[in-house]
Coordinates of C-alpha atoms in Angstrom, one line a residue:
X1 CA -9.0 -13.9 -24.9
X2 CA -7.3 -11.2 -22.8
X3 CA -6.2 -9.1 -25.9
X4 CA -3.0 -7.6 -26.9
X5 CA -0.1 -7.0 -24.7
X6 CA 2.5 -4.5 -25.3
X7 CA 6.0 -5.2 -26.0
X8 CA 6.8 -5.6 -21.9
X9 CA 3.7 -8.2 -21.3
X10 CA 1.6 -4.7 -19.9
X11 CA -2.5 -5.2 -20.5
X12 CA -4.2 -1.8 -20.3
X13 CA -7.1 -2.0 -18.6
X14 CA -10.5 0.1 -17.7
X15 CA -12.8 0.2 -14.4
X16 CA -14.9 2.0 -13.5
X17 CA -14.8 3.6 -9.9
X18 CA -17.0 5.9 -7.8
X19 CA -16.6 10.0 -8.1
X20 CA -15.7 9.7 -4.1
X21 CA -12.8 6.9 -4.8
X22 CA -11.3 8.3 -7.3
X23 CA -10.9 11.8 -5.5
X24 CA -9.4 9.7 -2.6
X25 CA -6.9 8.3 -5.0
X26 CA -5.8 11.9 -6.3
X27 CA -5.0 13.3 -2.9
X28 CA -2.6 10.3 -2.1
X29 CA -0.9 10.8 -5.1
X30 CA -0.5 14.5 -4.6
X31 CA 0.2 13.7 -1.2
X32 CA 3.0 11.3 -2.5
X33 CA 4.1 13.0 -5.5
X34 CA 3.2 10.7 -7.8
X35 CA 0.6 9.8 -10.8
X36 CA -2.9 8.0 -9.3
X37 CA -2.1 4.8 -12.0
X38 CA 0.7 4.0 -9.0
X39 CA -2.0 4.3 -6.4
X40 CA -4.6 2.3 -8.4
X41 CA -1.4 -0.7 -9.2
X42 CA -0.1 -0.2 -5.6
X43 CA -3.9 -1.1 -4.3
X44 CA -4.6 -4.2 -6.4
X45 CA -0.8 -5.6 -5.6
X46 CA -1.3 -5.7 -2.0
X47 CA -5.1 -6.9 -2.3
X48 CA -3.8 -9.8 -4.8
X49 CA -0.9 -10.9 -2.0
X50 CA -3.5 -10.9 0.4
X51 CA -5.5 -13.6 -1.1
X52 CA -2.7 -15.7 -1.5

């Protein structure tokens, strides 16, 4: 069972990454202005249309 969903069909979700990752991810989003969940859903969106 995937658990409960939020009133707009959103799952929250926790991995785990390495310290070095996660360091690259904040200086994109500073780079970009924006929060590192958008670098993180940005990622596994155009990794998921690659395997199609």
């Amino acid at each position: 069972m995937l658990g409960p969903m939020d009133a707009v069909g959103k799952k929250r979700v926790t991995v785990v990454f390495d310290a070095s990752t996660t360091q690259q991810v904040v200086g994109i989003a500073r780079e970009r202005g924006i929060k590192p969940s958008q670098v993180y859903r940005g990622a596994l969106v155009f990794y998921l249309a690659a395997q199609a």
